[in-house]
mmCIF file of C-alpha atoms and ligand atoms in Angstrom:
data_model
loop_
_atom_site.group_PDB
_atom_site.id
_atom_site.type_symbol
_atom_site.label_atom_id
_atom_site.label_comp_id
_atom_site.label_asym_id
_atom_site.label_seq_id
_atom_site.Cartn_x
_atom_site.Cartn_y
_atom_site.Cartn_z
ATOM 1 C CA MET A 725 11.253 4.118 -127.736
ATOM 2 C CA LYS A 726 9.694 7.078 -129.584
ATOM 3 C CA ILE A 727 6.119 7.267 -128.291
ATOM 4 C CA LEU A 728 3.193 9.281 -129.625
ATOM 5 C CA VAL A 729 0.662 10.059 -126.886
ATOM 6 C CA THR A 730 -2.828 11.061 -128.021
ATOM 7 C CA GLY A 731 -4.509 13.322 -125.479
ATOM 8 C CA GLY A 732 -0.930 14.075 -124.402
ATOM 9 C CA ALA A 733 -1.715 17.614 -123.205
ATOM 10 C CA GLY A 734 -4.491 16.361 -120.929
ATOM 11 C CA TYR A 735 -4.477 15.704 -117.160
ATOM 12 C CA ILE A 736 -3.565 11.997 -117.527
ATOM 13 C CA GLY A 737 -1.639 12.460 -120.802
ATOM 14 C CA SER A 738 0.763 15.026 -119.356
ATOM 15 C CA HIS A 739 1.549 12.671 -116.443
ATOM 16 C CA VAL A 740 2.188 9.853 -118.937
ATOM 17 C CA ILE A 741 4.516 12.081 -120.994
ATOM 18 C CA ARG A 742 6.553 13.141 -117.955
ATOM 19 C CA GLN A 743 6.923 9.536 -116.786
ATOM 20 C CA LEU A 744 7.879 8.396 -120.309
ATOM 21 C CA ILE A 745 10.616 11.034 -120.447
ATOM 22 C CA ALA A 746 11.788 10.064 -116.946
ATOM 23 C CA ALA A 747 12.035 6.459 -118.184
ATOM 24 C CA GLY A 748 14.208 7.549 -121.135
ATOM 25 C CA HIS A 749 11.629 7.510 -123.935
ATOM 26 C CA GLU A 750 11.132 10.292 -126.499
ATOM 27 C CA THR A 751 7.615 11.717 -126.761
ATOM 28 C CA VAL A 752 5.288 13.450 -129.194
ATOM 29 C CA ALA A 753 1.796 14.621 -128.184
ATOM 30 C CA VAL A 754 -1.342 14.716 -130.330
ATOM 31 C CA ASP A 755 -4.125 16.841 -128.891
ATOM 32 C CA ASP A 756 -6.916 19.074 -130.211
ATOM 33 C CA LEU A 757 -6.524 21.275 -127.091
ATOM 34 C CA THR A 758 -10.272 21.299 -126.361
ATOM 35 C CA ASN A 759 -9.361 20.095 -122.847
ATOM 36 C CA GLY A 760 -5.572 19.811 -123.093
ATOM 37 C CA ILE A 761 -3.146 22.555 -122.011
ATOM 38 C CA GLN A 762 0.079 22.722 -124.032
ATOM 39 C CA LYS A 763 2.022 24.334 -121.143
ATOM 40 C CA ARG A 764 1.765 20.995 -119.302
ATOM 41 C CA ILE A 765 4.050 19.198 -121.765
ATOM 42 C CA GLY A 766 7.014 21.589 -121.953
ATOM 43 C CA ASP A 767 9.043 21.112 -125.148
ATOM 44 C CA THR A 768 7.410 17.822 -126.177
ATOM 45 C CA PRO A 769 6.365 18.414 -129.808
ATOM 46 C CA LEU A 770 2.600 18.870 -130.212
ATOM 47 C CA VAL A 771 0.589 17.808 -133.279
ATOM 48 C CA LYS A 772 -2.668 19.758 -132.954
ATOM 49 C CA LEU A 773 -5.301 17.463 -134.440
ATOM 50 C CA ASP A 774 -8.892 16.247 -134.023
ATOM 51 C CA LEU A 775 -8.377 12.487 -134.266
ATOM 52 C CA ALA A 776 -11.988 11.995 -135.346
ATOM 53 C CA SER A 777 -11.637 14.339 -138.339
ATOM 54 C CA PRO A 778 -11.445 13.060 -141.970
ATOM 55 C CA GLU A 779 -7.855 14.305 -142.368
ATOM 56 C CA ALA A 780 -6.635 12.579 -139.188
ATOM 57 C CA THR A 781 -5.317 9.397 -140.833
ATOM 58 C CA ASP A 782 -3.055 11.239 -143.287
ATOM 59 C CA SER A 783 -1.872 13.667 -140.578
ATOM 60 C CA LEU A 784 -1.014 10.747 -138.300
ATOM 61 C CA ILE A 785 0.895 8.885 -141.031
ATOM 62 C CA LYS A 786 2.910 12.044 -141.620
ATOM 63 C CA ALA A 787 3.613 12.429 -137.883
ATOM 64 C CA PHE A 788 4.601 8.745 -137.512
ATOM 65 C CA LYS A 789 7.179 9.166 -140.294
ATOM 66 C CA GLU A 790 8.404 12.636 -139.265
ATOM 67 C CA TYR A 791 9.099 11.516 -135.676
ATOM 68 C CA SER A 792 10.009 7.850 -136.411
ATOM 69 C CA ILE A 793 7.354 6.691 -133.959
ATOM 70 C CA ASP A 794 7.707 3.168 -132.473
ATOM 71 C CA GLY A 795 4.504 3.074 -130.417
ATOM 72 C CA VAL A 796 1.289 4.847 -129.486
ATOM 73 C CA ILE A 797 -0.451 5.459 -126.165
ATOM 74 C CA HIS A 798 -4.054 6.346 -127.032
ATOM 75 C CA LEU A 799 -5.693 8.415 -124.274
ATOM 76 C CA ALA A 800 -7.684 10.978 -126.257
ATOM 77 C CA ALA A 801 -11.434 10.454 -125.788
ATOM 78 C CA ARG A 802 -14.626 12.134 -124.599
ATOM 79 C CA LYS A 803 -15.226 10.658 -121.133
ATOM 80 C CA ALA A 804 -18.153 12.342 -119.387
ATOM 81 C CA VAL A 805 -20.611 9.549 -118.625
ATOM 82 C CA GLY A 806 -23.637 11.859 -118.273
ATOM 83 C CA GLU A 807 -22.847 13.692 -121.523
ATOM 84 C CA SER A 808 -22.490 10.357 -123.343
ATOM 85 C CA VAL A 809 -26.076 9.456 -122.371
ATOM 86 C CA GLU A 810 -27.340 12.775 -123.762
ATOM 87 C CA ARG A 811 -25.162 12.742 -126.936
ATOM 88 C CA PRO A 812 -24.441 9.074 -127.859
ATOM 89 C CA GLU A 813 -23.849 9.800 -131.585
ATOM 90 C CA TYR A 814 -21.222 12.439 -130.674
ATOM 91 C CA TYR A 815 -19.473 9.932 -128.396
ATOM 92 C CA TYR A 816 -19.432 7.280 -131.098
ATOM 93 C CA GLN A 817 -18.241 9.801 -133.683
ATOM 94 C CA GLN A 818 -15.439 11.025 -131.387
ATOM 95 C CA ASN A 819 -14.287 7.888 -129.592
ATOM 96 C CA ILE A 820 -14.758 5.292 -132.355
ATOM 97 C CA ASN A 821 -13.660 7.390 -135.355
ATOM 98 C CA SER A 822 -10.473 8.332 -133.502
ATOM 99 C CA VAL A 823 -9.608 4.660 -132.955
ATOM 100 C CA THR A 824 -10.474 3.864 -136.600
ATOM 101 C CA ASN A 825 -8.278 6.657 -137.964
ATOM 102 C CA LEU A 826 -5.451 5.748 -135.597
ATOM 103 C CA LEU A 827 -5.451 2.061 -136.580
ATOM 104 C CA LEU A 828 -5.607 2.885 -140.310
ATOM 105 C CA ALA A 829 -2.567 5.144 -139.895
ATOM 106 C CA MET A 830 -0.622 2.703 -137.711
ATOM 107 C CA ARG A 831 -1.151 -0.152 -140.168
ATOM 108 C CA GLU A 832 -0.078 2.029 -143.101
ATOM 109 C CA ALA A 833 3.013 3.325 -141.277
ATOM 110 C CA LYS A 834 3.791 -0.085 -139.682
ATOM 111 C CA VAL A 835 3.674 1.283 -136.114
ATOM 112 C CA MET A 836 3.146 -1.950 -134.209
ATOM 113 C CA ASN A 837 2.842 -1.103 -130.503
ATOM 114 C CA MET A 838 -0.262 0.289 -128.800
ATOM 115 C CA VAL A 839 -1.363 0.957 -125.212
ATOM 116 C CA PHE A 840 -5.090 1.738 -125.234
ATOM 117 C CA SER A 841 -6.847 3.689 -122.482
ATOM 118 C CA SER A 842 -9.956 1.706 -121.694
ATOM 119 C CA SER A 843 -12.184 1.974 -118.636
ATOM 120 C CA ALA A 844 -13.872 0.260 -115.714
ATOM 121 C CA ALA A 845 -16.997 1.733 -117.287
ATOM 122 C CA THR A 846 -16.871 -1.291 -119.650
ATOM 123 C CA TYR A 847 -18.092 -3.413 -116.707
ATOM 124 C CA GLY A 848 -21.326 -1.446 -116.258
ATOM 125 C CA SER A 849 -22.984 -2.394 -112.960
ATOM 126 C CA PRO A 850 -21.426 -5.747 -112.124
ATOM 127 C CA ASP A 851 -23.086 -7.966 -109.518
ATOM 128 C CA VAL A 852 -19.710 -8.487 -107.799
ATOM 129 C CA ASP A 853 -17.918 -5.817 -105.730
ATOM 130 C CA GLN A 854 -14.465 -6.663 -107.043
ATOM 131 C CA VAL A 855 -14.285 -7.380 -110.769
ATOM 132 C CA ASN A 856 -11.642 -9.184 -112.824
ATOM 133 C CA GLU A 857 -11.006 -8.931 -116.562
ATOM 134 C CA ASP A 858 -12.883 -12.169 -117.321
ATOM 135 C CA TYR A 859 -16.106 -10.649 -115.966
ATOM 136 C CA LEU A 860 -18.639 -10.216 -118.805
ATOM 137 C CA ALA A 861 -18.342 -6.531 -119.781
ATOM 138 C CA ARG A 862 -21.841 -5.022 -120.074
ATOM 139 C CA PRO A 863 -21.468 -1.239 -120.222
ATOM 140 C CA ILE A 864 -24.539 0.790 -119.160
ATOM 141 C CA ASN A 865 -23.713 4.055 -120.924
ATOM 142 C CA PRO A 866 -22.402 5.068 -124.358
ATOM 143 C CA TYR A 867 -19.045 6.142 -122.893
ATOM 144 C CA GLY A 868 -18.424 2.629 -121.584
ATOM 145 C CA GLU A 869 -19.724 1.139 -124.847
ATOM 146 C CA THR A 870 -17.251 3.163 -126.930
ATOM 147 C CA LYS A 871 -14.404 1.900 -124.733
ATOM 148 C CA LEU A 872 -15.492 -1.731 -125.119
ATOM 149 C CA VAL A 873 -15.828 -1.320 -128.894
ATOM 150 C CA GLY A 874 -12.354 0.228 -128.898
ATOM 151 C CA GLU A 875 -11.003 -2.913 -127.206
ATOM 152 C CA TRP A 876 -12.691 -5.101 -129.847
ATOM 153 C CA MET A 877 -11.109 -3.001 -132.618
ATOM 154 C CA MET A 878 -7.675 -3.417 -131.018
ATOM 155 C CA ALA A 879 -8.146 -7.188 -130.752
ATOM 156 C CA ASP A 880 -9.199 -7.409 -134.426
ATOM 157 C CA ALA A 881 -6.129 -5.411 -135.519
ATOM 158 C CA ALA A 882 -3.901 -7.729 -133.474
ATOM 159 C CA LYS A 883 -5.404 -10.743 -135.275
ATOM 160 C CA ALA A 884 -5.409 -9.172 -138.750
ATOM 161 C CA TRP A 885 -1.949 -7.579 -138.916
ATOM 162 C CA GLY A 886 -0.055 -8.370 -135.729
ATOM 163 C CA LEU A 887 -0.561 -5.126 -133.774
ATOM 164 C CA LYS A 888 0.897 -5.637 -130.287
ATOM 165 C CA VAL A 889 -1.675 -4.046 -127.970
ATOM 166 C CA VAL A 890 -2.577 -3.781 -124.295
ATOM 167 C CA SER A 891 -5.858 -2.265 -123.101
ATOM 168 C CA LEU A 892 -5.813 -0.743 -119.621
ATOM 169 C CA ARG A 893 -9.183 -0.525 -117.836
ATOM 170 C CA TYR A 894 -8.831 2.539 -115.608
ATOM 171 C CA PHE A 895 -10.786 2.716 -112.381
ATOM 172 C CA ASN A 896 -11.261 6.075 -110.655
ATOM 173 C CA VAL A 897 -8.232 8.214 -111.467
ATOM 174 C CA ALA A 898 -7.414 11.177 -109.204
ATOM 175 C CA GLY A 899 -4.580 13.059 -107.496
ATOM 176 C CA ALA A 900 -1.609 14.892 -109.026
ATOM 177 C CA GLY A 901 1.950 13.698 -109.558
ATOM 178 C CA PHE A 902 3.198 17.258 -110.046
ATOM 179 C CA ASP A 903 1.952 20.510 -108.526
ATOM 180 C CA ASP A 904 1.316 22.003 -111.986
ATOM 181 C CA LEU A 905 -0.740 19.030 -113.206
ATOM 182 C CA ALA A 906 -3.937 19.212 -111.129
ATOM 183 C CA ASP A 907 -7.072 17.704 -112.655
ATOM 184 C CA THR A 908 -8.740 20.953 -113.720
ATOM 185 C CA SER A 909 -11.905 19.289 -115.058
ATOM 186 C CA ILE A 910 -14.587 19.409 -112.327
ATOM 187 C CA ALA A 911 -16.047 16.116 -113.467
ATOM 188 C CA ASN A 912 -15.244 13.540 -110.776
ATOM 189 C CA LEU A 913 -15.792 13.239 -107.030
ATOM 190 C CA ILE A 914 -12.489 14.580 -105.670
ATOM 191 C CA PRO A 915 -12.170 17.693 -107.892
ATOM 192 C CA ILE A 916 -15.922 18.319 -107.422
ATOM 193 C CA ALA A 917 -15.570 18.074 -103.630
ATOM 194 C CA PHE A 918 -12.597 20.464 -103.460
ATOM 195 C CA ASN A 919 -14.343 22.887 -105.801
ATOM 196 C CA ALA A 920 -17.435 22.864 -103.541
ATOM 197 C CA ILE A 921 -15.289 23.577 -100.457
ATOM 198 C CA LYS A 922 -13.496 26.423 -102.265
ATOM 199 C CA ASN A 923 -16.875 27.975 -103.138
ATOM 200 C CA ASN A 924 -18.352 27.366 -99.652
ATOM 201 C CA LYS A 925 -20.950 25.019 -101.118
ATOM 202 C CA PRO A 926 -21.900 21.630 -99.632
ATOM 203 C CA ILE A 927 -20.442 18.450 -101.048
ATOM 204 C CA GLN A 928 -23.321 16.250 -102.251
ATOM 205 C CA VAL A 929 -23.279 12.531 -101.435
ATOM 206 C CA PHE A 930 -25.299 10.681 -104.085
ATOM 207 C CA GLY A 931 -27.136 8.176 -101.886
ATOM 208 C CA THR A 932 -26.458 6.732 -98.439
ATOM 209 C CA ASP A 933 -28.907 3.844 -98.792
ATOM 210 C CA TRP A 934 -26.651 1.618 -100.925
ATOM 211 C CA PRO A 935 -25.898 -1.985 -99.894
ATOM 212 C CA THR A 936 -22.384 -1.025 -98.715
ATOM 213 C CA PRO A 937 -20.779 -0.857 -95.217
ATOM 214 C CA ASP A 938 -21.593 2.845 -94.655
ATOM 215 C CA GLY A 939 -24.400 3.135 -97.241
ATOM 216 C CA SER A 940 -22.446 5.283 -99.733
ATOM 217 C CA CYS A 941 -21.013 4.089 -103.051
ATOM 218 C CA VAL A 942 -17.652 2.348 -103.135
ATOM 219 C CA ARG A 943 -15.043 2.933 -105.864
ATOM 220 C CA ASP A 944 -11.364 2.082 -106.489
ATOM 221 C CA TYR A 945 -9.404 5.359 -106.506
ATOM 222 C CA ILE A 946 -6.059 5.125 -108.307
ATOM 223 C CA HIS A 947 -3.360 7.806 -108.169
ATOM 224 C CA VAL A 948 -2.678 9.307 -111.615
ATOM 225 C CA LEU A 949 1.061 8.741 -111.106
ATOM 226 C CA ASP A 950 0.491 5.020 -110.528
ATOM 227 C CA LEU A 951 -1.708 4.983 -113.622
ATOM 228 C CA ALA A 952 1.001 6.703 -115.708
ATOM 229 C CA ASP A 953 3.579 4.175 -114.490
ATOM 230 C CA ALA A 954 1.272 1.342 -115.562
ATOM 231 C CA HIS A 955 1.524 2.680 -119.138
ATOM 232 C CA ILE A 956 5.331 2.643 -119.053
ATOM 233 C CA THR A 957 5.257 -0.921 -117.719
ATOM 234 C CA ALA A 958 2.763 -1.912 -120.435
ATOM 235 C CA LEU A 959 5.121 -0.564 -123.138
ATOM 236 C CA ASP A 960 7.966 -2.698 -121.773
ATOM 237 C CA TYR A 961 5.581 -5.681 -121.771
ATOM 238 C CA LEU A 962 4.862 -5.083 -125.481
ATOM 239 C CA ASP A 963 8.589 -5.337 -126.203
ATOM 240 C CA GLN A 964 8.219 -9.063 -125.485
ATOM 241 C CA ASP A 965 6.650 -11.260 -128.110
ATOM 242 C CA VAL A 966 3.042 -10.460 -127.150
ATOM 243 C CA ARG A 967 0.529 -11.493 -129.774
ATOM 244 C CA GLU A 968 -3.079 -11.650 -128.564
ATOM 245 C CA HIS A 969 -4.687 -8.480 -127.247
ATOM 246 C CA SER A 970 -4.330 -8.247 -123.441
ATOM 247 C CA VAL A 971 -6.712 -6.441 -121.083
ATOM 248 C CA PHE A 972 -5.616 -5.298 -117.597
ATOM 249 C CA ASN A 973 -7.484 -3.573 -114.772
ATOM 250 C CA VAL A 974 -5.619 -0.594 -113.349
ATOM 251 C CA GLY A 975 -6.710 0.078 -109.771
ATOM 252 C CA THR A 976 -5.533 -0.511 -106.229
ATOM 253 C CA GLY A 977 -7.756 -3.511 -105.463
ATOM 254 C CA LYS A 978 -9.109 -1.535 -102.493
ATOM 255 C CA GLY A 979 -12.547 0.091 -102.475
ATOM 256 C CA SER A 980 -13.222 3.410 -100.702
ATOM 257 C CA SER A 981 -16.699 4.776 -100.024
ATOM 258 C CA VAL A 982 -17.768 8.340 -100.823
ATOM 259 C CA LEU A 983 -18.031 9.043 -97.087
ATOM 260 C CA ALA A 984 -14.502 7.667 -96.575
ATOM 261 C CA VAL A 985 -13.218 10.017 -99.288
ATOM 262 C CA ILE A 986 -14.951 12.933 -97.575
ATOM 263 C CA ASP A 987 -13.479 11.881 -94.218
ATOM 264 C CA THR A 988 -10.005 11.788 -95.820
ATOM 265 C CA ILE A 989 -10.515 15.282 -97.271
ATOM 266 C CA HIS A 990 -11.486 16.488 -93.779
ATOM 267 C CA LYS A 991 -8.323 14.967 -92.268
ATOM 268 C CA VAL A 992 -6.102 16.418 -95.038
ATOM 269 C CA ILE A 993 -7.409 19.999 -95.000
ATOM 270 C CA GLY A 994 -8.114 20.121 -91.244
ATOM 271 C CA LYS A 995 -11.210 22.302 -91.496
ATOM 272 C CA ASP A 996 -14.968 21.738 -91.480
ATOM 273 C CA PHE A 997 -17.213 21.954 -94.511
ATOM 274 C CA ASP A 998 -20.841 21.142 -95.353
ATOM 275 C CA VAL A 999 -22.016 17.814 -96.709
ATOM 276 C CA ASP A 1000 -25.502 17.190 -98.166
ATOM 277 C CA LEU A 1001 -26.817 13.612 -98.225
ATOM 278 C CA VAL A 1002 -28.974 13.567 -101.384
ATOM 279 C CA ASP A 1003 -30.631 10.976 -103.614
ATOM 280 C CA ARG A 1004 -28.802 8.374 -105.660
ATOM 281 C CA ARG A 1005 -27.422 9.328 -109.093
ATOM 282 C CA ALA A 1006 -28.843 7.384 -112.054
ATOM 283 C CA GLY A 1007 -26.442 4.827 -113.519
ATOM 284 C CA ASP A 1008 -24.273 4.380 -110.448
ATOM 285 C CA PRO A 1009 -23.314 0.872 -109.380
ATOM 286 C CA ALA A 1010 -23.189 0.422 -105.575
ATOM 287 C CA ALA A 1011 -19.604 -0.822 -105.521
ATOM 288 C CA LEU A 1012 -16.877 -1.235 -108.139
ATOM 289 C CA SER A 1013 -13.281 -2.055 -107.378
ATOM 290 C CA ALA A 1014 -10.578 -3.814 -109.333
ATOM 291 C CA ASP A 1015 -9.187 -7.307 -108.994
ATOM 292 C CA VAL A 1016 -5.595 -6.394 -109.947
ATOM 293 C CA SER A 1017 -4.010 -9.834 -109.759
ATOM 294 C CA ARG A 1018 -3.581 -10.137 -113.538
ATOM 295 C CA ILE A 1019 -1.536 -6.917 -114.002
ATOM 296 C CA GLU A 1020 0.517 -7.687 -110.896
ATOM 297 C CA LYS A 1021 1.337 -11.181 -112.225
ATOM 298 C CA ALA A 1022 1.918 -10.335 -115.910
ATOM 299 C CA LEU A 1023 3.500 -6.875 -115.639
ATOM 300 C CA GLY A 1024 4.769 -6.857 -112.058
ATOM 301 C CA TRP A 1025 2.901 -3.547 -111.552
ATOM 302 C CA LYS A 1026 1.219 -2.573 -108.268
ATOM 303 C CA ALA A 1027 -0.179 0.775 -107.116
ATOM 304 C CA LYS A 1028 2.107 2.559 -104.633
ATOM 305 C CA HIS A 1029 -0.157 5.411 -103.473
ATOM 306 C CA ASP A 1030 -3.164 5.311 -101.158
ATOM 307 C CA LEU A 1031 -6.277 7.487 -100.803
ATOM 308 C CA THR A 1032 -4.555 9.987 -98.493
ATOM 309 C CA ASP A 1033 -1.756 10.466 -101.073
ATOM 310 C CA ILE A 1034 -4.402 11.007 -103.766
ATOM 311 C CA VAL A 1035 -6.423 13.549 -101.770
ATOM 312 C CA SER A 1036 -3.429 15.458 -100.407
ATOM 313 C CA SER A 1037 -1.736 15.646 -103.820
ATOM 314 C CA HIS A 1038 -4.916 16.984 -105.415
ATOM 315 C CA TYR A 1039 -5.279 19.504 -102.569
ATOM 316 C CA ARG A 1040 -1.700 20.715 -103.005
ATOM 317 C CA ALA A 1041 -1.839 20.946 -106.810
ATOM 318 C CA SER A 1042 -5.307 22.543 -106.946
ATOM 319 C CA SER A 1043 -4.285 25.175 -104.376
ATOM 320 C CA ASN A 1044 -1.575 26.364 -106.772
HETATM 321 C C1 WQD B 2158 -17.458 8.508 -108.003
HETATM 322 C C2 WQD B 2158 -18.437 8.239 -106.870
HETATM 323 C C3 WQD B 2158 -20.689 8.972 -107.353
HETATM 324 C C4 WQD B 2158 -19.799 13.264 -107.368
HETATM 325 C C5 WQD B 2158 -15.945 7.585 -113.501
HETATM 326 C C6 WQD B 2158 -16.224 7.574 -115.008
HETATM 327 C C7 WQD B 2158 -15.019 7.294 -115.755
HETATM 328 C C8 WQD B 2158 -14.273 6.072 -115.270
HETATM 329 C C9 WQD B 2158 -14.524 5.766 -113.799
HETATM 330 C C10 WQD B 2158 -12.282 6.204 -116.601
HETATM 331 C C11 WQD B 2158 -19.785 7.744 -107.389
HETATM 332 C C12 WQD B 2158 -20.095 9.745 -106.166
HETATM 333 C C13 WQD B 2158 -19.681 11.882 -107.302
HETATM 334 C C14 WQD B 2158 -20.497 13.959 -106.347
HETATM 335 C C15 WQD B 2158 -20.929 11.877 -105.249
HETATM 336 N N1 WQD B 2158 -12.871 6.293 -115.399
HETATM 337 N N2 WQD B 2158 -20.239 11.211 -106.268
HETATM 338 N N3 WQD B 2158 -21.024 13.232 -105.321
HETATM 339 O O1 WQD B 2158 -19.037 7.625 -111.847
HETATM 340 O O2 WQD B 2158 -17.349 6.223 -110.493
HETATM 341 O O3 WQD B 2158 -16.917 6.812 -112.851
HETATM 342 O O4 WQD B 2158 -14.698 7.018 -113.185
HETATM 343 O O5 WQD B 2158 -12.708 5.904 -117.633
HETATM 344 O O6 WQD B 2158 -14.239 8.468 -115.654
HETATM 345 O O7 WQD B 2158 -17.106 6.556 -115.343
HETATM 346 O O8 WQD B 2158 -16.838 8.594 -111.036
HETATM 347 O O9 WQD B 2158 -16.157 10.590 -109.778
HETATM 348 O O10 WQD B 2158 -18.389 10.622 -111.040
HETATM 349 O O11 WQD B 2158 -18.171 9.277 -108.972
HETATM 350 O O12 WQD B 2158 -21.450 11.232 -104.323
HETATM 351 O O13 WQD B 2158 -20.639 15.207 -106.344
HETATM 352 O O14 WQD B 2158 -18.706 9.470 -106.182
HETATM 353 O O15 WQD B 2158 -22.046 8.648 -107.078
HETATM 354 O O16 WQD B 2158 -20.279 6.802 -106.474
HETATM 355 P P1 WQD B 2158 -17.632 7.275 -111.506
HETATM 356 P P2 WQD B 2158 -17.389 9.874 -110.246
#
């Protein structure tokens, strides 16, 4: 298939593009390069575009026709939870307008296949440690809200004009599938931890008084390569006669605490570093990991990499 990947020059997007090519697909990237790096995607054509801009729909229709696009993987979004709390209107403008413009263009150009990057942030702070897709999604920040609204928009398009769509709820993505594709945004635990070590600063643990086995928060860390492969599998799934919008968790089904991540970093790098046990961070749920039985059953997909693979691959790629 000929696949257009929005956010294609990003950390996750560039992994998706390389795995698409490895699976025999042709790729086009759309990216405004505010975070993306074109070098990551080699000779994949790049359409430089702000998907939330007024001219985005016409530019997308032109790109769909020029490259004979069969399907879209929509990754482009603003995704900093803290920033979304401070600037909710910017997050709605960016994340919702981009979905609106994309769906208008796809309907006009009759592009009928979509894989949508959604998020575990749609669940908010669930009162269960392991959450499945039937759990009532109650996001607790504008970022998570924009992802849930995006899912609703996909479902409405499927009902109105037969869009075949899968929404993937990412858990905590980390690691590197290629040594030149490290996550360069210092926005999540593992890149933050390695950056602190590099700068001889302590790693901060946000709370050790949580109701978890070792008192620190538990999350489901998924290797970016496993996540990229889930997108390829989802595209194959759309080739069947899928009608209603489907939502799938993408995680390992295994929770790891912050202290366990730090212990893994210690084992991987083999040297000591400082850790500061500080207060909880606002908005954190104690534990959040994925029930992945639905994606395993429907798509036959299962994560192959564990936490050590994630940490060591990030270490190798970020040392480049
Ligand atoms: C992980 C854990 C922190 C930094 C993110 C985003 C979103 C979504 C899921 C895709 C938490 C703790 C962190 C630090 C720490 N993915 N921490 N010290 O908040 O789980 O969610 O991933 O949409 O990207 O919502 O990720 O990496 O910020 O935190 O103790 O310096 O590490 O408290 O428990 P989070 P995170």
